Amino acid sequence: HPGGSRSKVHMFVATLLSGAMRRDIRHPEKRYGDRFVLAGGHTNPLVYATLAVLNEAMRLKYKQTGDKRYFVAEKRGVFPEDLVTLRRNKGLPGHAEMAGKTLFFKFNTGPSGHGMPAAAGEALALKMAGCDEVKVFAIEGEGGLTPGATHETQNSAWGLGLDNLFFLIDWNDYGIDARKISAVVYGSPDDWFGAHGWRTFGAENGNAWDDTTRAVLDMVFGDNPRANSIRLDMPS
């Protein structure tokens, strides 16, 4: 699915590098790092390529300086030489798998929409553990917003007040078919999420770094009145 991987680049990189997502590139296993779920796990070449660039930059800096702050263990990260192993035996898997070099993923996913309920479950678990500041980010395309599990997730997350859960939607009105999504499904992400009470933010040009980064930052750090009025009751 090269199209889905390509069209998510700007919002993915903006999420990683804008300060919206708090994580340690050297240690994806850290328990208090923000979580990332690739809801449509078939677009994982997006993640592999991005991590390979970032990890290679760290490797070069470590070689230049010898500073251990830049050291990324090869078993903990995807590097450029790993990319040629995509979908090969013992190489990078064709769907997102949370293991070894790909611990950046925080759930195993494949079909569209597969990871959305899991992302909500992780956000709920973090809240119940008192880790409200740990955020869960999930990326999906418009095709993944049609399954029934997506709507159930939207309802449940709103009712539970999961203000630590963020969905990034790649909306270009096309999936893998020749016809537009809007020709068979009414509305847009604003309608699909707004109808369930969610705040929505958008970038008119998803290929513009400024627009996309601003939308991500507004989503994560903007005012959320409902977050101040909903409290998740914990069992005593």
PDB file of C-alpha atoms in Angstrom, residues 50-210:
ATOM      1  CA  THR A  50      10.802   7.382   8.909  1.00  0.00           C
ATOM      2  CA  LEU A  51      12.440   5.485  11.758  1.00  0.00           C
ATOM      3  CA  ALA A  52      15.299   4.459   9.472  1.00  0.00           C
ATOM      4  CA  VAL A  53      16.056   8.112   8.681  1.00  0.00           C
ATOM      5  CA  LEU A  54      15.877   9.185  12.328  1.00  0.00           C
ATOM      6  CA  ASN A  55      17.938   6.261  13.618  1.00  0.00           C
ATOM      7  CA  GLU A  56      20.572   6.748  10.911  1.00  0.00           C
ATOM      8  CA  ALA A  57      20.889  10.393  11.948  1.00  0.00           C
ATOM      9  CA  MET A  58      21.442   9.257  15.519  1.00  0.00           C
ATOM     10  CA  ARG A  59      24.012   6.666  14.410  1.00  0.00           C
ATOM     11  CA  LEU A  60      25.974   9.234  12.412  1.00  0.00           C
ATOM     12  CA  LYS A  61      25.943  11.672  15.321  1.00  0.00           C
ATOM     13  CA  TYR A  62      27.173   8.965  17.665  1.00  0.00           C
ATOM     14  CA  LYS A  63      30.032   8.124  15.272  1.00  0.00           C
ATOM     15  CA  GLN A  64      30.970  11.797  15.048  1.00  0.00           C
ATOM     16  CA  THR A  65      30.889  12.554  18.769  1.00  0.00           C
ATOM     17  CA  GLY A  66      31.131   9.271  20.665  1.00  0.00           C
ATOM     18  CA  ASP A  67      28.435  10.707  22.918  1.00  0.00           C
ATOM     19  CA  LYS A  68      26.288   7.878  24.319  1.00  0.00           C
ATOM     20  CA  ARG A  69      23.246  10.119  24.243  1.00  0.00           C
ATOM     21  CA  TYR A  70      23.073   9.398  20.512  1.00  0.00           C
ATOM     22  CA  PHE A  71      23.513   5.639  20.718  1.00  0.00           C
ATOM     23  CA  VAL A  72      20.629   3.525  19.431  1.00  0.00           C
ATOM     24  CA  ALA A  73      21.092  -0.227  19.763  1.00  0.00           C
ATOM     25  CA  GLU A  74      20.589  -1.956  16.415  1.00  0.00           C
ATOM     26  CA  LYS A  75      18.274  -4.498  18.010  1.00  0.00           C
ATOM     27  CA  ARG A  76      16.072  -1.635  19.220  1.00  0.00           C
ATOM     28  CA  GLY A  77      15.608   0.303  15.996  1.00  0.00           C
ATOM     29  CA  VAL A  78      14.997   0.188  12.268  1.00  0.00           C
ATOM     30  CA  PHE A  79      17.986   1.304  10.165  1.00  0.00           C
ATOM     31  CA  PRO A  80      18.343   1.814   6.395  1.00  0.00           C
ATOM     32  CA  GLU A  81      19.863  -1.640   5.862  1.00  0.00           C
ATOM     33  CA  ASP A  82      16.751  -3.194   7.418  1.00  0.00           C
ATOM     34  CA  LEU A  83      14.438  -1.750   4.770  1.00  0.00           C
ATOM     35  CA  VAL A  84      15.465  -4.295   2.132  1.00  0.00           C
ATOM     36  CA  THR A  85      14.231  -7.082   4.441  1.00  0.00           C
ATOM     37  CA  LEU A  86      10.584  -5.961   4.206  1.00  0.00           C
ATOM     38  CA  ARG A  87       8.295  -9.006   4.058  1.00  0.00           C
ATOM     39  CA  ARG A  88      11.229 -11.407   3.942  1.00  0.00           C
ATOM     40  CA  ASN A  89      11.873 -14.272   6.357  1.00  0.00           C
ATOM     41  CA  LYS A  90      13.068 -12.842   9.701  1.00  0.00           C
ATOM     42  CA  GLY A  91      12.937  -9.343   8.213  1.00  0.00           C
ATOM     43  CA  LEU A  92      10.541  -6.458   8.719  1.00  0.00           C
ATOM     44  CA  PRO A  93       6.979  -7.813   8.780  1.00  0.00           C
ATOM     45  CA  GLY A  94       4.376  -6.752   6.243  1.00  0.00           C
ATOM     46  CA  HIS A  95       1.989  -5.653   8.992  1.00  0.00           C
ATOM     47  CA  ALA A  96       2.742  -3.747  12.176  1.00  0.00           C
ATOM     48  CA  GLU A  97       4.190  -5.983  14.901  1.00  0.00           C
ATOM     49  CA  MET A  98       5.280  -4.865  18.356  1.00  0.00           C
ATOM     50  CA  ALA A  99       8.529  -6.776  18.740  1.00  0.00           C
ATOM     51  CA  GLY A 100      12.291  -6.419  18.441  1.00  0.00           C
ATOM     52  CA  LYS A 101      13.227  -3.600  16.094  1.00  0.00           C
ATOM     53  CA  THR A 102       9.630  -2.448  15.856  1.00  0.00           C
ATOM     54  CA  LEU A 103       8.754  -1.854  19.499  1.00  0.00           C
ATOM     55  CA  PHE A 104       7.748   1.638  18.398  1.00  0.00           C
ATOM     56  CA  PHE A 105       4.434   0.032  17.475  1.00  0.00           C
ATOM     57  CA  LYS A 106       2.320  -0.471  20.561  1.00  0.00           C
ATOM     58  CA  PHE A 107      -0.080  -3.013  19.076  1.00  0.00           C
ATOM     59  CA  ASN A 108      -0.022  -5.612  16.314  1.00  0.00           C
ATOM     60  CA  THR A 109      -2.260  -4.396  13.494  1.00  0.00           C
ATOM     61  CA  GLY A 110      -3.157  -5.263   9.919  1.00  0.00           C
ATOM     62  CA  PRO A 111      -6.582  -4.519   8.369  1.00  0.00           C
ATOM     63  CA  SER A 112      -8.010  -1.000   8.295  1.00  0.00           C
ATOM     64  CA  GLY A 113      -9.499   0.064  11.605  1.00  0.00           C
ATOM     65  CA  HIS A 114      -7.955  -2.909  13.387  1.00  0.00           C
ATOM     66  CA  GLY A 115      -6.024  -0.798  15.877  1.00  0.00           C
ATOM     67  CA  MET A 116      -8.649   1.771  16.845  1.00  0.00           C
ATOM     68  CA  PRO A 117     -10.322  -0.245  19.641  1.00  0.00           C
ATOM     69  CA  ALA A 118      -6.878  -1.241  20.933  1.00  0.00           C
ATOM     70  CA  ALA A 119      -5.761   2.400  21.024  1.00  0.00           C
ATOM     71  CA  ALA A 120      -8.803   3.289  23.118  1.00  0.00           C
ATOM     72  CA  GLY A 121      -8.113   0.342  25.407  1.00  0.00           C
ATOM     73  CA  GLU A 122      -4.550   1.492  25.970  1.00  0.00           C
ATOM     74  CA  ALA A 123      -5.710   5.039  26.698  1.00  0.00           C
ATOM     75  CA  LEU A 124      -8.228   3.706  29.209  1.00  0.00           C
ATOM     76  CA  ALA A 125      -5.624   1.479  30.889  1.00  0.00           C
ATOM     77  CA  LEU A 126      -3.220   4.410  31.212  1.00  0.00           C
ATOM     78  CA  LYS A 127      -5.912   6.548  32.820  1.00  0.00           C
ATOM     79  CA  MET A 128      -6.869   3.810  35.252  1.00  0.00           C
ATOM     80  CA  ALA A 129      -3.180   3.448  36.160  1.00  0.00           C
ATOM     81  CA  GLY A 130      -2.991   7.163  36.953  1.00  0.00           C
ATOM     82  CA  CYS A 131      -0.793   7.881  33.915  1.00  0.00           C
ATOM     83  CA  ASP A 132      -3.047  10.554  32.428  1.00  0.00           C
ATOM     84  CA  GLU A 133      -0.153  12.420  30.845  1.00  0.00           C
ATOM     85  CA  VAL A 134       0.885   9.457  28.686  1.00  0.00           C
ATOM     86  CA  LYS A 135      -0.772   9.971  25.303  1.00  0.00           C
ATOM     87  CA  VAL A 136      -1.892   7.435  22.717  1.00  0.00           C
ATOM     88  CA  PHE A 137      -1.646   8.388  19.041  1.00  0.00           C
ATOM     89  CA  ALA A 138      -3.321   6.326  16.330  1.00  0.00           C
ATOM     90  CA  ILE A 139      -3.111   6.876  12.565  1.00  0.00           C
ATOM     91  CA  GLU A 140      -5.745   5.724  10.107  1.00  0.00           C
ATOM     92  CA  GLY A 141      -7.094   6.543   6.655  1.00  0.00           C
ATOM     93  CA  GLU A 142     -10.664   7.241   5.591  1.00  0.00           C
ATOM     94  CA  GLY A 143     -11.254   3.607   4.655  1.00  0.00           C
ATOM     95  CA  GLY A 144     -10.599   2.533   8.229  1.00  0.00           C
ATOM     96  CA  LEU A 145     -13.368   4.783   9.527  1.00  0.00           C
ATOM     97  CA  THR A 146     -16.149   2.661   8.013  1.00  0.00           C
ATOM     98  CA  PRO A 147     -16.022  -0.510  10.209  1.00  0.00           C
ATOM     99  CA  GLY A 148     -18.523  -0.797  13.037  1.00  0.00           C
ATOM    100  CA  ALA A 149     -15.702  -1.129  15.574  1.00  0.00           C
ATOM    101  CA  THR A 150     -14.609   2.401  14.681  1.00  0.00           C
ATOM    102  CA  HIS A 151     -17.960   3.893  15.667  1.00  0.00           C
ATOM    103  CA  GLU A 152     -18.082   1.856  18.856  1.00  0.00           C
ATOM    104  CA  THR A 153     -14.607   3.119  19.702  1.00  0.00           C
ATOM    105  CA  GLN A 154     -15.626   6.721  19.086  1.00  0.00           C
ATOM    106  CA  ASN A 155     -18.646   6.368  21.359  1.00  0.00           C
ATOM    107  CA  SER A 156     -16.816   4.519  24.119  1.00  0.00           C
ATOM    108  CA  ALA A 157     -13.811   6.845  24.151  1.00  0.00           C
ATOM    109  CA  TRP A 158     -16.049   9.911  24.363  1.00  0.00           C
ATOM    110  CA  GLY A 159     -18.125   8.421  27.155  1.00  0.00           C
ATOM    111  CA  LEU A 160     -15.011   7.476  29.114  1.00  0.00           C
ATOM    112  CA  GLY A 161     -13.484  10.935  28.672  1.00  0.00           C
ATOM    113  CA  LEU A 162     -10.280   9.621  27.080  1.00  0.00           C
ATOM    114  CA  ASP A 163      -8.633  12.995  26.517  1.00  0.00           C
ATOM    115  CA  ASN A 164      -5.274  11.204  26.232  1.00  0.00           C
ATOM    116  CA  LEU A 165      -6.328   9.552  22.949  1.00  0.00           C
ATOM    117  CA  PHE A 166      -5.621  11.202  19.593  1.00  0.00           C
ATOM    118  CA  PHE A 167      -6.563   9.973  16.129  1.00  0.00           C
ATOM    119  CA  LEU A 168      -4.715  11.302  13.104  1.00  0.00           C
ATOM    120  CA  ILE A 169      -6.786  10.758   9.970  1.00  0.00           C
ATOM    121  CA  ASP A 170      -5.320  10.683   6.492  1.00  0.00           C
ATOM    122  CA  TRP A 171      -8.189  12.106   4.428  1.00  0.00           C
ATOM    123  CA  ASN A 172      -7.713  12.377   0.668  1.00  0.00           C
ATOM    124  CA  ASP A 173     -11.119  10.910  -0.271  1.00  0.00           C
ATOM    125  CA  TYR A 174      -9.592   7.827  -1.878  1.00  0.00           C
ATOM    126  CA  GLY A 175      -8.800   4.318  -0.729  1.00  0.00           C
ATOM    127  CA  ILE A 176      -7.456   1.512  -2.896  1.00  0.00           C
ATOM    128  CA  ASP A 177     -10.430   1.672  -5.285  1.00  0.00           C
ATOM    129  CA  ALA A 178     -10.888   3.957  -8.296  1.00  0.00           C
ATOM    130  CA  ARG A 179     -14.007   5.667  -6.909  1.00  0.00           C
ATOM    131  CA  LYS A 180     -13.945   8.339  -4.232  1.00  0.00           C
ATOM    132  CA  ILE A 181     -14.856   7.397  -0.661  1.00  0.00           C
ATOM    133  CA  SER A 182     -17.416  10.228  -0.637  1.00  0.00           C
ATOM    134  CA  ALA A 183     -19.224   8.547  -3.533  1.00  0.00           C
ATOM    135  CA  VAL A 184     -20.256   5.671  -1.289  1.00  0.00           C
ATOM    136  CA  VAL A 185     -19.955   7.051   2.274  1.00  0.00           C
ATOM    137  CA  TYR A 186     -21.514  10.344   3.313  1.00  0.00           C
ATOM    138  CA  GLY A 187     -19.519  13.035   5.076  1.00  0.00           C
ATOM    139  CA  SER A 188     -15.944  13.662   6.107  1.00  0.00           C
ATOM    140  CA  PRO A 189     -13.862  13.080   9.257  1.00  0.00           C
ATOM    141  CA  ASP A 190     -15.427  16.234  10.734  1.00  0.00           C
ATOM    142  CA  ASP A 191     -18.844  14.623  10.408  1.00  0.00           C
ATOM    143  CA  TRP A 192     -17.741  11.161  11.441  1.00  0.00           C
ATOM    144  CA  PHE A 193     -15.936  12.269  14.598  1.00  0.00           C
ATOM    145  CA  GLY A 194     -17.893  15.428  15.369  1.00  0.00           C
ATOM    146  CA  ALA A 195     -21.135  13.443  15.458  1.00  0.00           C
ATOM    147  CA  HIS A 196     -19.667  11.472  18.359  1.00  0.00           C
ATOM    148  CA  GLY A 197     -18.698  14.609  20.304  1.00  0.00           C
ATOM    149  CA  TRP A 198     -15.018  14.704  19.340  1.00  0.00           C
ATOM    150  CA  ARG A 199     -12.985  17.849  18.751  1.00  0.00           C
ATOM    151  CA  THR A 200     -11.666  17.897  15.192  1.00  0.00           C
ATOM    152  CA  PHE A 201      -8.732  19.758  13.674  1.00  0.00           C
ATOM    153  CA  GLY A 202      -7.638  19.828  10.083  1.00  0.00           C
ATOM    154  CA  ALA A 203      -5.012  20.970   7.623  1.00  0.00           C
ATOM    155  CA  GLU A 204      -6.314  22.237   4.295  1.00  0.00           C
ATOM    156  CA  ASN A 205      -3.083  21.106   2.664  1.00  0.00           C
ATOM    157  CA  GLY A 206      -1.863  17.856   4.136  1.00  0.00           C
ATOM    158  CA  ASN A 207       1.419  18.231   2.238  1.00  0.00           C
ATOM    159  CA  ALA A 208       2.240  21.573   3.854  1.00  0.00           C
ATOM    160  CA  TRP A 209       4.448  21.250   6.919  1.00  0.00           C
ATOM    161  CA  ASP A 210       3.196  24.456   8.570  1.00  0.00           C
TER     162      ASP A 210
END
